[in-house]
PDB file of C-alpha atoms in Angstrom:
ATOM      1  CA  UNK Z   1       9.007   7.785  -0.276  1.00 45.00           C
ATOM      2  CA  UNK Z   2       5.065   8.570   0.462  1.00 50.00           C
ATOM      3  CA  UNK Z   3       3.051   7.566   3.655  1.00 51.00           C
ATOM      4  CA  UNK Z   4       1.027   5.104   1.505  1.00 51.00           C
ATOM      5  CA  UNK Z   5       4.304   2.879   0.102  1.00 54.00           C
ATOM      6  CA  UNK Z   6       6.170   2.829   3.536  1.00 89.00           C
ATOM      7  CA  UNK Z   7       3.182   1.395   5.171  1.00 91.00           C
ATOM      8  CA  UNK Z   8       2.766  -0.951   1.740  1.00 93.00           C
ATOM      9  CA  UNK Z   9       6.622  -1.953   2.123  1.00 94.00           C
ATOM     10  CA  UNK Z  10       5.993  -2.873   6.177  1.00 94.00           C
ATOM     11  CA  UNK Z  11       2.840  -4.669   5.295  1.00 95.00           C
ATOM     12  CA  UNK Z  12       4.658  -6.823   2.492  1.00 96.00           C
ATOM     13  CA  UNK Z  13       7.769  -6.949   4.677  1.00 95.00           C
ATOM     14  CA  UNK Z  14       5.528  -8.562   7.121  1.00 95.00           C
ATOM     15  CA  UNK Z  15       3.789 -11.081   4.659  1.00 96.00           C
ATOM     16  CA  UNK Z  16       7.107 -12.168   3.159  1.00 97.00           C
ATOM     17  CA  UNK Z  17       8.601 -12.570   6.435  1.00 96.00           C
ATOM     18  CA  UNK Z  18       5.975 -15.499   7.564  1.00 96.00           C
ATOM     19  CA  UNK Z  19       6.333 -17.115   3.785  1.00 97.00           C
ATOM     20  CA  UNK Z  20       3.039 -16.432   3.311  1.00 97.00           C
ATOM     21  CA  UNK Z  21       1.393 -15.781   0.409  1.00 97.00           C
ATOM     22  CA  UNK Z  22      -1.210 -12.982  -0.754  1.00 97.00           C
ATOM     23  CA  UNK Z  23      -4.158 -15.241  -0.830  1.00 98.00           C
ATOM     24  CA  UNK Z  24      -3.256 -16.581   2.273  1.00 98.00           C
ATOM     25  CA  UNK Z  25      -2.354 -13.116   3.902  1.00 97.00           C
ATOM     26  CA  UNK Z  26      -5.281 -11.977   2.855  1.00 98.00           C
ATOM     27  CA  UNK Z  27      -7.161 -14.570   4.441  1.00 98.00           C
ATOM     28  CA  UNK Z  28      -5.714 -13.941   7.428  1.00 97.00           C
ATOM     29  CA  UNK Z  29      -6.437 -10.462   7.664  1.00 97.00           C
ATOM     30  CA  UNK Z  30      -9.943 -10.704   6.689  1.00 96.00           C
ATOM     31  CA  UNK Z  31      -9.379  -9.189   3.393  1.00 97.00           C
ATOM     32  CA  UNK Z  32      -9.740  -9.587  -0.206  1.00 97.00           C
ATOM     33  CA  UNK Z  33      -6.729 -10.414  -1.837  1.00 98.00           C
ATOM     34  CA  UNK Z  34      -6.933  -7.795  -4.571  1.00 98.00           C
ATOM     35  CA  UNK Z  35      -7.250  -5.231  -1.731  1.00 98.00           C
ATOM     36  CA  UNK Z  36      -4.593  -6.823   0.048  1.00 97.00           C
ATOM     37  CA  UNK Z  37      -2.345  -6.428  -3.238  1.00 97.00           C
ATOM     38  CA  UNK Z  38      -4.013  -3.065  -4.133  1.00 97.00           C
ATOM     39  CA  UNK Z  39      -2.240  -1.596  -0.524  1.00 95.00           C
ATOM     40  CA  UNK Z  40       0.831  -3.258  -0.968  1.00 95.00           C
ATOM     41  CA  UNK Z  41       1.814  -2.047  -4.199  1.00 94.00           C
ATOM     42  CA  UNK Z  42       0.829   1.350  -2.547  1.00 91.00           C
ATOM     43  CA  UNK Z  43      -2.057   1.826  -4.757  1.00 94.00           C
ATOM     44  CA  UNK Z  44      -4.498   1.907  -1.748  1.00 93.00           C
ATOM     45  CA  UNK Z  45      -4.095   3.388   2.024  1.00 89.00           C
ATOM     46  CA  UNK Z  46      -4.649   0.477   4.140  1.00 90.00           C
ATOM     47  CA  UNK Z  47      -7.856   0.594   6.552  1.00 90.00           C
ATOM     48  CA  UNK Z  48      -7.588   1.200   9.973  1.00 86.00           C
ATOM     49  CA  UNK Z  49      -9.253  -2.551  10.295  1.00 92.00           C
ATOM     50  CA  UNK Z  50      -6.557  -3.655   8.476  1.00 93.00           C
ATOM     51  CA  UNK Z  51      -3.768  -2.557  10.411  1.00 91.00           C
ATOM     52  CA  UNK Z  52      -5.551  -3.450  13.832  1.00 92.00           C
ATOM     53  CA  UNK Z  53      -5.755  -6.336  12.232  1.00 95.00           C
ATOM     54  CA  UNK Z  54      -1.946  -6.422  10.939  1.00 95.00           C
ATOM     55  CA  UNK Z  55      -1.073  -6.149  14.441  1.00 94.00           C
ATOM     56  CA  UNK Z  56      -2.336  -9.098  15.578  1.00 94.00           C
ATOM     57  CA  UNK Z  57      -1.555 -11.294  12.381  1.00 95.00           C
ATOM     58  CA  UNK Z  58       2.222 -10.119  12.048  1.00 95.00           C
ATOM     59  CA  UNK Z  59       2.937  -9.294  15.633  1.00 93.00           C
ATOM     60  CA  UNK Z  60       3.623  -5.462  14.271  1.00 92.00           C
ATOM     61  CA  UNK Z  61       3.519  -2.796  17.202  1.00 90.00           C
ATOM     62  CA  UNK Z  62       0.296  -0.554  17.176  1.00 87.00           C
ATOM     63  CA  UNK Z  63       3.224   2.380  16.674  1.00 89.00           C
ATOM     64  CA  UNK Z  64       5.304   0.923  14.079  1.00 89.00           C
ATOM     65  CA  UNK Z  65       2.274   0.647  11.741  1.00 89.00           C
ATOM     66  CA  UNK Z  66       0.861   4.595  12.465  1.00 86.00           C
ATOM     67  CA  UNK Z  67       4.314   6.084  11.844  1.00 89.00           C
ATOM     68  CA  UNK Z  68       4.544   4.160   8.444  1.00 90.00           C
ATOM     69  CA  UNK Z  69       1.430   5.438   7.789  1.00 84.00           C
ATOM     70  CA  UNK Z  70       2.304   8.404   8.760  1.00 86.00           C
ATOM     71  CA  UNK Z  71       0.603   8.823  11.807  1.00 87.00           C
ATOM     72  CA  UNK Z  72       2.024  10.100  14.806  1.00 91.00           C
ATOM     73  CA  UNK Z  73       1.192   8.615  17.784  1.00 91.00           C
ATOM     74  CA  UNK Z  74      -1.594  10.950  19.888  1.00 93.00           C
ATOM     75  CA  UNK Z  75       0.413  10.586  23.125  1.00 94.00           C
ATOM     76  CA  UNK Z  76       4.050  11.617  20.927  1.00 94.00           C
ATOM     77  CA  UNK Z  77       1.775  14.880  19.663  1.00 95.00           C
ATOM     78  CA  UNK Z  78       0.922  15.524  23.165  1.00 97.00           C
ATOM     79  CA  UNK Z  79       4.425  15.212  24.279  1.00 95.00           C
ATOM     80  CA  UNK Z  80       5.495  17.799  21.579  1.00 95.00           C
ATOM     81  CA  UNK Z  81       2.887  20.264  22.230  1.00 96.00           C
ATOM     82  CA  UNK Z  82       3.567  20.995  25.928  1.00 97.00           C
ATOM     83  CA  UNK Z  83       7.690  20.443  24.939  1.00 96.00           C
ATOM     84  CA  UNK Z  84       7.859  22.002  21.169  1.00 95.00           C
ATOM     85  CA  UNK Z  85      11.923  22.400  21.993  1.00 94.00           C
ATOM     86  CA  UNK Z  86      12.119  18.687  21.703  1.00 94.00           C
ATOM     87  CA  UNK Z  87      11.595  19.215  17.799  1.00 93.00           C
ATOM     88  CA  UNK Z  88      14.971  21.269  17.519  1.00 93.00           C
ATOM     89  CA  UNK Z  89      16.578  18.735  19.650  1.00 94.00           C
ATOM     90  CA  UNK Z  90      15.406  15.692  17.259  1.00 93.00           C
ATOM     91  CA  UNK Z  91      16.150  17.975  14.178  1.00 94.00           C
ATOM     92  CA  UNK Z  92      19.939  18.509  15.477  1.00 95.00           C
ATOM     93  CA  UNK Z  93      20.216  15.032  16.972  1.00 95.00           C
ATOM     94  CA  UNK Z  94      18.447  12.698  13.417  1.00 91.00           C
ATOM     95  CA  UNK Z  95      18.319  15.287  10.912  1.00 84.00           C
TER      96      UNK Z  95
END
């Protein structure tokens, strides 16, 4: 699965999950529905307006929405560059 349809399949998740529709959604978010549809058929990467926005309209966490974009957090890449053993450990541990 690519960066662009994980964050597409939270994003629609997300929408479904209030019962809302993409009109409405898209409303919502500030958006124009075609764009709206556009990034959740994966077709489009999602602005980062749009997923501050997300945030706030589906109650996703700031994190959850960078790593399904494939994003990793600034403070996680910090972590791992003064502890680069930790990637072994997650390797052996989740992969």
């Amino acid at each position: 699965m690519d960066e662009q349809s994980s964050i597409a399949q939270v994003l629609r998740k997300a929408r479904e999950a209030k019962q809302q529709s993409l009109r409405s959604a898209a409303a919502d978010l500030g958006v124009n529905p075609s764009y709206l549809s556009r990034v959740e058929n994966g077709a489009r990467p999602p602005s980062a307006n749009l997923r501050e926005r997300a945030e706030g309209v589906y109650g996703i966490d700031a994190d959850t929405l960078a790593l399904s974009s494939g994003v990793v957090p600034e403070d996680v890449m910090e972590i791992i560059r003064q502890h680069p053993e930790v990637l072994a450990e997650l390797r052996a541990k989740y992969g």
